[in-house]
Every structure is written in structure tokens, then in C-alpha cells.
Coordinates of N, CA, C and O in Angstrom, one line a residue:
X1 N 32.5 -10.5 19.8 CA 31.6 -9.3 19.7 C 30.2 -9.7 19.9 O 29.7 -10.7 19.5
X2 N 29.4 -8.9 20.6 CA 28.0 -9.2 20.9 C 27.2 -9.0 19.7 O 27.5 -8.2 18.8
X3 N 26.1 -9.8 19.6 CA 25.2 -9.7 18.5 C 23.9 -9.0 18.9 O 23.4 -9.2 19.9
X4 N 23.5 -8.1 18.0 CA 22.3 -7.3 18.3 C 21.1 -8.2 18.0 O 21.0 -8.8 16.9
X5 N 20.2 -8.2 18.9 CA 18.9 -8.9 18.7 C 17.8 -8.1 19.2 O 17.7 -7.7 20.3
X6 N 16.9 -7.7 18.2 CA 15.7 -6.9 18.4 C 14.7 -7.8 19.1 O 14.3 -8.8 18.6
X7 N 14.3 -7.3 20.3 CA 13.3 -8.2 21.1 C 12.0 -8.3 20.4 O 11.3 -9.3 20.6
X8 N 11.6 -7.4 19.7 CA 10.2 -7.4 19.0 C 10.3 -7.7 17.5 O 9.5 -7.3 16.8
X9 N 11.4 -8.5 17.1 CA 11.5 -8.8 15.7 C 10.4 -9.6 15.2 O 10.0 -9.4 14.0
X10 N 9.8 -10.5 16.0 CA 8.7 -11.3 15.5 C 7.5 -10.4 15.2 O 6.7 -10.6 14.3
X11 N 7.3 -9.3 16.0 CA 6.2 -8.3 15.7 C 6.5 -7.6 14.4 O 5.6 -7.4 13.6
X12 N 7.7 -7.2 14.2 CA 8.1 -6.6 13.0 C 7.9 -7.5 11.8 O 7.4 -7.0 10.7
X13 N 8.2 -8.7 11.9 CA 8.0 -9.7 10.8 C 6.5 -9.8 10.5 O 6.1 -9.9 9.4
X14 N 5.7 -9.8 11.6 CA 4.2 -9.8 11.3 C 3.8 -8.5 10.6 O 2.9 -8.6 9.7
X15 N 4.4 -7.4 11.0 CA 4.0 -6.1 10.3 C 4.4 -6.2 8.8 O 3.7 -5.7 8.0
X16 N 5.5 -6.8 8.5 CA 5.9 -7.0 7.1 C 4.9 -7.8 6.4 O 4.5 -7.5 5.2
X17 N 4.4 -8.9 7.0 CA 3.4 -9.8 6.4 C 2.1 -9.0 6.2 O 1.4 -9.2 5.1
X18 N 1.7 -8.3 7.2 CA 0.5 -7.5 7.1 C 0.6 -6.5 6.0 O -0.4 -6.2 5.3
X19 N 1.7 -5.9 5.8 CA 1.9 -4.9 4.7 C 1.8 -5.6 3.4 O 1.2 -5.0 2.5
X20 N 2.4 -6.8 3.3 CA 2.3 -7.5 2.0 C 0.8 -7.8 1.7 O 0.4 -7.7 0.5
X21 N 0.1 -8.2 2.7 CA -1.3 -8.5 2.5 C -2.1 -7.3 2.1 O -2.9 -7.3 1.2
X22 N -1.8 -6.2 2.8 CA -2.5 -4.9 2.5 C -2.2 -4.5 1.0 O -3.0 -3.9 0.3
X23 N -0.9 -4.7 0.6 CA -0.5 -4.3 -0.7 C -1.3 -5.1 -1.8 O -1.7 -4.6 -2.8
X24 N -1.4 -6.4 -1.5 CA -2.2 -7.3 -2.4 C -3.6 -6.9 -2.5 O -4.3 -6.9 -3.5
X25 N -4.2 -6.6 -1.3 CA -5.6 -6.2 -1.3 C -5.8 -4.9 -2.0 O -6.8 -4.7 -2.7
X26 N -4.9 -4.0 -1.9 CA -4.9 -2.7 -2.6 C -4.8 -2.9 -4.1 O -5.6 -2.3 -4.9
X27 N -3.9 -3.8 -4.5 CA -3.8 -4.1 -5.9 C -5.0 -4.8 -6.5 O -5.5 -4.4 -7.6
X28 N -5.6 -5.6 -5.7 CA -6.9 -6.3 -6.2 C -8.0 -5.3 -6.3 O -8.8 -5.3 -7.2
X29 N -8.1 -4.3 -5.3 CA -9.1 -3.3 -5.4 C -8.9 -2.4 -6.6 O -9.9 -2.0 -7.3
X30 N -7.7 -2.1 -6.9 CA -7.4 -1.2 -8.0 C -7.7 -2.0 -9.3 O -8.3 -1.4 -10.2
X31 N -7.4 -3.2 -9.4 CA -7.8 -4.0 -10.5 C -9.3 -4.1 -10.7 O -9.8 -3.9 -11.9
X32 N -10.0 -4.3 -9.6 CA -11.5 -4.3 -9.7 C -12.0 -3.0 -10.2 O -13.0 -3.0 -11.0
X33 N -11.5 -1.9 -9.7 CA -11.9 -0.6 -10.1 C -11.7 -0.4 -11.6 O -12.5 0.1 -12.4
X34 N -10.5 -0.8 -12.1 CA -10.2 -0.6 -13.5 C -11.1 -1.5 -14.4 O -11.5 -1.0 -15.5
X35 N -11.4 -2.7 -13.9 CA -12.4 -3.5 -14.7 C -13.7 -2.9 -14.8 O -14.4 -2.9 -15.9
X36 N -14.2 -2.3 -13.7 CA -15.5 -1.7 -13.7 C -15.5 -0.4 -14.6 O -16.5 -0.1 -15.3
X37 N -14.4 0.3 -14.5 CA -14.3 1.5 -15.4 C -14.3 1.1 -16.8 O -14.8 1.8 -17.7
X38 N -13.6 0.0 -17.1 CA -13.5 -0.5 -18.5 C -14.9 -0.9 -19.0 O -15.3 -0.6 -20.1
X39 N -15.6 -1.5 -18.1 CA -17.0 -1.9 -18.4 C -17.9 -0.7 -18.7 O -18.7 -0.7 -19.6
X40 N -17.7 0.3 -17.9 CA -18.4 1.6 -18.0 C -18.1 2.2 -19.4 O -19.0 2.7 -20.1
X41 N -16.9 2.2 -19.7 CA -16.4 2.8 -21.0 C -17.1 2.0 -22.2 O -17.6 2.6 -23.2
X42 N -17.1 0.7 -22.1 CA -17.8 -0.1 -23.1 C -19.3 0.2 -23.2 O -19.8 0.3 -24.4
X43 N -19.9 0.4 -22.1 CA -21.3 0.7 -22.1 C -21.6 2.1 -22.8 O -22.5 2.3 -23.5
X44 N -20.7 3.0 -22.4 CA -20.8 4.4 -23.0 C -20.6 4.3 -24.6 O -21.3 5.0 -25.3
X45 N -19.7 3.5 -25.0 CA -19.5 3.3 -26.4 C -20.7 2.7 -27.1 O -21.1 3.2 -28.2
X46 N -21.3 1.7 -26.4 CA -22.5 1.1 -27.0 C -23.7 2.1 -27.0 O -24.4 2.2 -28.0
X47 N -23.8 2.9 -26.0 CA -24.8 3.9 -26.0 C -24.6 4.9 -27.1 O -25.6 5.3 -27.8
X48 N -23.4 5.3 -27.3 CA -23.1 6.3 -28.4 C -23.5 5.6 -29.8 O -24.1 6.3 -30.6
X49 N -23.2 4.4 -30.0 CA -23.5 3.7 -31.2 C -25.1 3.6 -31.4 O -25.6 3.8 -32.5
X50 N -25.8 3.4 -30.3 CA -27.2 3.4 -30.3 C -27.8 4.8 -30.6 O -28.8 4.9 -31.4
X51 N -27.2 5.8 -30.1 CA -27.6 7.1 -30.4 C -27.4 7.5 -31.8 O -28.2 8.1 -32.5
X52 N -26.3 7.0 -32.4 CA -26.0 7.3 -33.8 C -27.1 6.5 -34.7 O -27.6 7.1 -35.6
X53 N -27.4 5.3 -34.3 CA -28.4 4.6 -35.0 C -29.8 5.3 -34.9 O -30.5 5.3 -35.9
X54 N -30.1 5.8 -33.8 CA -31.3 6.5 -33.5 C -31.4 7.8 -34.4 O -32.4 8.0 -35.1
X55 N -30.2 8.5 -34.5 CA -30.2 9.7 -35.3 C -30.3 9.3 -36.8 O -31.0 10.0 -37.5
X56 N -29.7 8.3 -37.2 CA -29.8 7.8 -38.6 C -31.2 7.4 -38.9 O -31.7 7.6 -40.0
X57 N -31.8 6.7 -37.9 CA -33.2 6.3 -38.2 C -34.2 7.5 -38.3 O -35.1 7.4 -39.1
X58 N -33.9 8.5 -37.5 CA -34.8 9.7 -37.6 C -34.5 10.4 -39.0 O -35.5 10.9 -39.6
X59 N -33.3 10.5 -39.4 CA -32.9 11.2 -40.6 C -33.4 10.5 -41.9 O -33.7 11.1 -42.9
X60 N -33.4 9.2 -41.8 CA -33.7 8.4 -43.0 C -35.2 8.2 -43.2 O -36.0 9.0 -42.7
X61 N -35.6 7.2 -43.8 CA -37.0 6.9 -44.1 C -37.6 6.6 -42.7 O -37.0 6.0 -41.8
X62 N -38.8 7.2 -42.5 CA -39.4 7.0 -41.2 C -40.0 5.6 -41.0 O -41.0 5.3 -41.4
X63 N -39.1 4.9 -40.2 CA -39.5 3.5 -39.8 C -39.7 3.6 -38.3 O -38.8 3.6 -37.5
X64 N -41.0 3.8 -37.9 CA -41.3 4.1 -36.5 C -40.9 2.9 -35.6 O -40.5 3.2 -34.4
X65 N -40.9 1.7 -36.1 CA -40.5 0.6 -35.2 C -39.0 0.7 -34.9 O -38.6 0.4 -33.8
X66 N -38.2 1.0 -36.0 CA -36.8 1.1 -35.8 C -36.4 2.3 -34.9 O -35.6 2.2 -34.0
X67 N -37.1 3.4 -35.1 CA -36.9 4.6 -34.2 C -37.2 4.3 -32.8 O -36.4 4.6 -31.9
X68 N -38.3 3.6 -32.5 CA -38.7 3.3 -31.1 C -37.7 2.2 -30.6 O -37.3 2.3 -29.4
X69 N -37.3 1.3 -31.4 CA -36.3 0.3 -30.9 C -35.0 1.0 -30.5 O -34.4 0.7 -29.5
X70 N -34.5 1.9 -31.3 CA -33.3 2.6 -31.0 C -33.4 3.5 -29.8 O -32.5 3.6 -29.0
X71 N -34.6 4.2 -29.7 CA -34.8 5.0 -28.5 C -34.8 4.2 -27.2 O -34.3 4.5 -26.2
X72 N -35.5 3.0 -27.3 CA -35.5 2.1 -26.1 C -34.1 1.6 -25.8 O -33.7 1.5 -24.6
X73 N -33.3 1.3 -26.8 CA -31.9 0.8 -26.6 C -31.1 1.9 -25.9 O -30.3 1.6 -25.0
X74 N -31.3 3.2 -26.3 CA -30.6 4.3 -25.7 C -31.0 4.4 -24.2 O -30.2 4.6 -23.3
X75 N -32.3 4.3 -24.0 CA -32.8 4.4 -22.6 C -32.3 3.3 -21.7 O -31.9 3.5 -20.6
X76 N -32.3 2.1 -22.3 CA -31.7 0.9 -21.5 C -30.2 1.1 -21.2 O -29.8 0.8 -20.1
X77 N -29.5 1.7 -22.2 CA -28.1 1.9 -22.0 C -27.9 3.0 -20.9 O -26.9 2.9 -20.1
X78 N -28.7 4.0 -20.9 CA -28.6 5.0 -19.8 C -28.8 4.4 -18.5 O -28.1 4.7 -17.5
X79 N -29.8 3.5 -18.3 CA -30.0 2.8 -17.1 C -28.8 1.9 -16.7 O -28.3 1.9 -15.6
X80 N -28.3 1.1 -17.7 CA -27.1 0.3 -17.4 C -25.9 1.1 -17.0 O -25.1 0.8 -16.2
X81 N -25.7 2.3 -17.7 CA -24.6 3.2 -17.4 C -24.7 3.7 -16.0 O -23.7 3.7 -15.2
X82 N -25.9 4.1 -15.6 CA -26.1 4.6 -14.2 C -25.8 3.5 -13.2 O -25.2 3.8 -12.1
X83 N -26.2 2.3 -13.5 CA -25.9 1.2 -12.6 C -24.4 0.9 -12.5 O -23.8 0.6 -11.5
X84 N -23.8 1.0 -13.7 CA -22.3 0.7 -13.7 C -21.6 1.9 -13.0 O -20.6 1.6 -12.4
X85 N -22.1 3.1 -13.1 CA -21.4 4.2 -12.4 C -21.5 4.0 -10.9 O -20.6 4.3 -10.2
X86 N -22.6 3.4 -10.5 CA -22.8 3.1 -9.0 C -21.8 2.0 -8.6 O -21.1 2.1 -7.6
X87 N -21.5 1.0 -9.5 CA -20.5 0.0 -9.2 C -19.1 0.6 -9.2 O -18.3 0.2 -8.3
X88 N -18.9 1.6 -10.1 CA -17.6 2.2 -10.1 C -17.4 3.0 -8.8 O -16.3 3.0 -8.2
X89 N -18.4 3.7 -8.3 CA -18.3 4.5 -7.1 C -18.0 3.5 -5.9 O -17.2 3.8 -5.0
X90 N -18.7 2.4 -5.9 CA -18.5 1.4 -4.8 C -17.1 0.9 -4.9 O -16.4 0.7 -3.8
X91 N -16.6 0.6 -6.1 CA -15.2 0.1 -6.2 C -14.2 1.2 -5.8 O -13.1 0.9 -5.2
X92 N -14.5 2.4 -6.1 CA -13.7 3.5 -5.6 C -13.6 3.6 -4.1 O -12.5 3.9 -3.6
X93 N -14.7 3.4 -3.5 CA -14.7 3.4 -2.0 C -13.9 2.3 -1.5 O -13.2 2.4 -0.5
X94 N -14.0 1.1 -2.1 CA -13.2 0.0 -1.6 C -11.7 0.2 -1.8 O -10.9 -0.1 -0.9
X95 N -11.4 0.9 -2.9 CA -10.0 1.2 -3.2 C -9.5 2.2 -2.1 O -8.4 2.1 -1.6
X96 N -10.3 3.2 -1.8 CA -9.9 4.2 -0.8 C -9.8 3.5 0.6 O -8.8 3.8 1.3
X97 N -10.6 2.6 0.9 CA -10.5 1.9 2.1 C -9.2 1.1 2.2 O -8.5 1.0 3.2
X98 N -8.9 0.4 1.1 CA -7.7 -0.4 1.0 C -6.5 0.5 1.1 O -5.5 0.1 1.7
X99 N -6.6 1.7 0.5 CA -5.4 2.6 0.5 C -5.2 3.1 2.0 O -4.1 3.1 2.4
X100 N -6.3 3.4 2.7 CA -6.1 3.8 4.1 C -5.5 2.7 4.9 O -4.6 3.0 5.8
X101 N -6.0 1.5 4.7 CA -5.5 0.4 5.5 C -4.0 0.2 5.2 O -3.2 -0.1 6.1
X102 N -3.6 0.3 3.9 CA -2.2 0.1 3.5 C -1.4 1.2 4.2 O -0.3 0.9 4.7
X103 N -1.9 2.4 4.2 CA -1.1 3.5 4.8 C -0.9 3.3 6.3 O 0.2 3.5 6.9
X104 N -2.0 2.8 7.0 CA -1.9 2.5 8.4 C -0.9 1.4 8.7 O 0.0 1.5 9.6
X105 N -0.9 0.4 7.9 CA 0.0 -0.7 8.1 C 1.5 -0.3 7.8 O 2.4 -0.7 8.6
X106 N 1.7 0.6 6.8 CA 3.0 1.1 6.5 C 3.5 1.9 7.7 O 4.7 1.8 8.1
X107 N 2.6 2.8 8.2 CA 3.0 3.6 9.4 C 3.4 2.7 10.6 O 4.4 3.0 11.2
X108 N 2.7 1.7 10.8 CA 3.0 0.8 12.0 C 4.3 0.1 11.7 O 5.1 0.0 12.7
X109 N 4.6 -0.3 10.5 CA 5.8 -1.0 10.2 C 7.0 0.0 10.4 O 8.0 -0.3 11.0
X110 N 6.8 1.2 9.9 CA 7.9 2.2 10.0 C 8.2 2.5 11.4 O 9.3 2.7 11.8
X111 N 7.1 2.6 12.2 CA 7.3 2.9 13.7 C 8.1 1.8 14.3 O 9.1 2.1 15.1
X112 N 7.8 0.5 14.0 CA 8.6 -0.6 14.6 C 10.1 -0.6 14.0 O 11.0 -0.9 14.8
X113 N 10.2 -0.2 12.8 CA 11.6 -0.1 12.3 C 12.4 1.0 13.0 O 13.6 0.9 13.2
X114 N 11.7 2.1 13.2 CA 12.4 3.2 14.0 C 12.7 2.8 15.4 O 13.9 3.0 15.8
X115 N 11.8 2.0 16.0 CA 12.2 1.5 17.4 C 13.4 0.6 17.3 O 14.2 0.6 18.2
X116 N 13.4 -0.3 16.3 CA 14.5 -1.2 16.1 C 15.8 -0.5 15.9 O 16.8 -0.8 16.5
X117 N 15.8 0.6 15.1 CA 17.0 1.4 14.8 C 17.4 2.1 16.1 O 18.6 2.2 16.3
X118 N 16.5 2.6 16.9 CA 16.9 3.3 18.1 C 17.5 2.3 19.1 O 18.5 2.6 19.7
X119 N 16.9 1.1 19.2 CA 17.5 0.1 20.0 C 18.9 -0.4 19.5 O 19.8 -0.6 20.3
X120 N 19.1 -0.4 18.2 CA 20.4 -0.7 17.7 C 21.4 0.4 18.0 O 22.6 0.1 18.3
X121 N 21.0 1.6 17.9 CA 21.9 2.7 18.3 C 22.3 2.6 19.8 O 23.5 2.8 20.1
X122 N 21.3 2.3 20.6 CA 21.6 2.1 22.1 C 22.6 0.9 22.2 O 23.6 1.0 23.0
X123 N 22.4 -0.1 21.5 CA 23.3 -1.3 21.5 C 24.7 -0.9 21.1 O 25.7 -1.3 21.8
X124 N 24.8 -0.1 20.1 CA 26.1 0.3 19.6 C 26.8 1.2 20.6 O 28.0 1.1 20.9
X125 N 26.0 2.1 21.3 CA 26.6 3.0 22.3 C 27.1 2.1 23.5 O 28.2 2.4 24.0
X126 N 26.3 1.2 23.9 CA 26.7 0.3 25.0 C 27.9 -0.5 24.7 O 28.9 -0.7 25.5
X127 N 28.0 -1.0 23.4 CA 29.1 -1.7 23.0 C 30.4 -0.8 22.9 O 31.5 -1.3 23.4
X128 N 30.2 0.4 22.5 CA 31.3 1.3 22.4 C 31.8 1.7 23.8 O 33.0 1.7 24.1
X129 N 30.9 1.9 24.8 CA 31.3 2.1 26.1 C 32.0 1.0 26.7 O 33.0 1.1 27.5
X130 N 31.6 -0.2 26.4 CA 32.2 -1.4 26.9 C 33.7 -1.5 26.4 O 34.6 -1.9 27.1
X131 N 33.8 -1.2 25.1 CA 35.1 -1.2 24.5 C 36.1 -0.2 25.1 O 37.2 -0.5 25.4
X132 N 35.5 1.0 25.3 CA 36.3 2.1 26.0 C 36.7 1.6 27.4 O 37.9 1.8 27.8
X133 N 35.8 1.0 28.1 CA 36.1 0.5 29.4 C 37.2 -0.6 29.4 O 38.2 -0.5 30.2
X134 N 37.1 -1.5 28.5 CA 38.2 -2.5 28.3 C 39.5 -1.9 28.0 O 40.5 -2.3 28.5
X135 N 39.5 -0.9 27.1 CA 40.7 -0.3 26.7 C 41.3 0.4 27.9 O 42.6 0.4 28.1
X136 N 40.5 1.1 28.7 CA 41.0 1.8 29.9 C 41.6 0.8 30.8 O 42.6 1.1 31.5
X137 N 41.0 -0.4 31.0 CA 41.5 -1.4 31.9 C 42.8 -1.9 31.4 O 43.8 -2.1 32.2
X138 N 42.9 -2.1 30.1 CA 44.2 -2.6 29.6 C 45.3 -1.5 29.7 O 46.4 -1.8 30.2
X139 N 44.9 -0.3 29.5 CA 45.9 0.8 29.6 C 46.3 0.9 31.1 O 47.5 1.1 31.4
X140 N 45.3 0.9 32.0 CA 45.6 1.0 33.4 C 46.5 -0.2 33.9 O 47.5 0.0 34.7
X141 N 46.2 -1.4 33.4 CA 47.1 -2.5 33.8 C 48.5 -2.4 33.3 O 49.4 -2.6 34.0
X142 N 48.6 -1.9 32.0 CA 49.9 -1.7 31.4 C 50.7 -0.6 32.1 O 51.9 -0.7 32.4
X143 N 50.0 0.4 32.5 CA 50.6 1.5 33.2 C 51.0 1.1 34.6 O 52.1 1.4 35.0
X144 N 50.2 0.3 35.2 CA 50.5 -0.2 36.5 C 51.7 -1.2 36.5 O 52.6 -1.2 37.3
X145 N 51.8 -2.0 35.4 CA 52.9 -2.9 35.2 C 54.2 -2.1 34.9 O 55.2 -2.5 35.4
X146 N 54.0 -1.1 34.2 CA 55.2 -0.2 33.8 C 55.7 0.5 35.0 O 56.9 0.6 35.2
X147 N 54.9 0.9 36.0 CA 55.4 1.6 37.2 C 56.1 0.7 38.1 O 57.1 1.1 38.7
X148 N 55.6 -0.5 38.3 CA 56.3 -1.4 39.2 C 57.6 -1.9 38.7 O 58.6 -2.0 39.5
X149 N 57.8 -2.0 37.4 CA 59.1 -2.4 36.9 C 60.1 -1.2 36.9 O 61.3 -1.4 37.1
X150 N 59.6 0.0 36.8 CA 60.5 1.2 36.9 C 60.9 1.4 38.3 O 62.0 1.8 38.6
X151 N 60.1 1.2 39.3 CA 60.4 1.4 40.7 C 61.4 0.4 41.2 O 62.1 0.6 42.2
X152 N 61.4 -0.8 40.7 CA 62.3 -1.8 41.2 C 63.7 -1.6 40.8 O 64.6 -1.1 40.9

């Protein structure tokens, strides 16, 4: 029996490797985004604690140095939070870029798999036609052998 061999199997193998690479890049981008979001969350928690300290300083005995210190801390945290939000947006863009790349690579791989499947179907049809032809030859030979022995 003939063996099916896809002519562009090496290209399909490369597509599998590219897909694995794109998946790992996507996972790394997602990890980086989560880390930046986690950092943003921590900064927001620190800002909240500074705001509570500021409110407590205003409500308690008027210590202007502590009030100013807390107000400055809140302002600094707002600046850090805005910087961190910018980093989160940048990581989100990287993640979206990695997602698009992964989708493109997956589509290319699927396209090559579809081509391989179509070639395999053609191979099976050719194999089936060859088997039918061989069966017809055997039947014709047997029929021809049967007629000559009957005529004698």
C-alpha cells in the first residue's frame, strides 16, 4: 500500500514551531500585564492608606507638618499611579499585539492543515481508483480465463 507524504510537511512543522513561539510570547505578555496591574493595585492601596492618614491628621490635633507630609504622600502616589497606569496601557498594547500575532500564526497553521487534509483526500481517491482498476483487471482476467475454458 502506498504511503501518504505531504510535500509541504516541513513548512507545516515550521508553522507549529511558530505557533508555539507565539503562544509563549502571548503568555509572557499576559504575565507582564498582570504584574503591572498588580503593582498598580498595590500603589492604589498605598494611596488609600495615605489618604486615611491625611484624613486622620486633619481630624486630630492640628499638626501641620504631618498634614503636609500626608498631602505630599497622596500627591506622590497619584503621580506614581498615573505612571503605572501608563505602563499598564503599554503592556495591554503589547498583549494585544501578541494576541494578533498568535491569531495570524494559528490561521496560517490551520490553512496548511486544511491543504494537507485535502491532499490526503486526493491521495485516498487516487488509491481507491487504483484499487478499483486492479479489481477490474483481476475480474476481467478471471472472466477471460473462464470463457476460454468453457469454449474448449
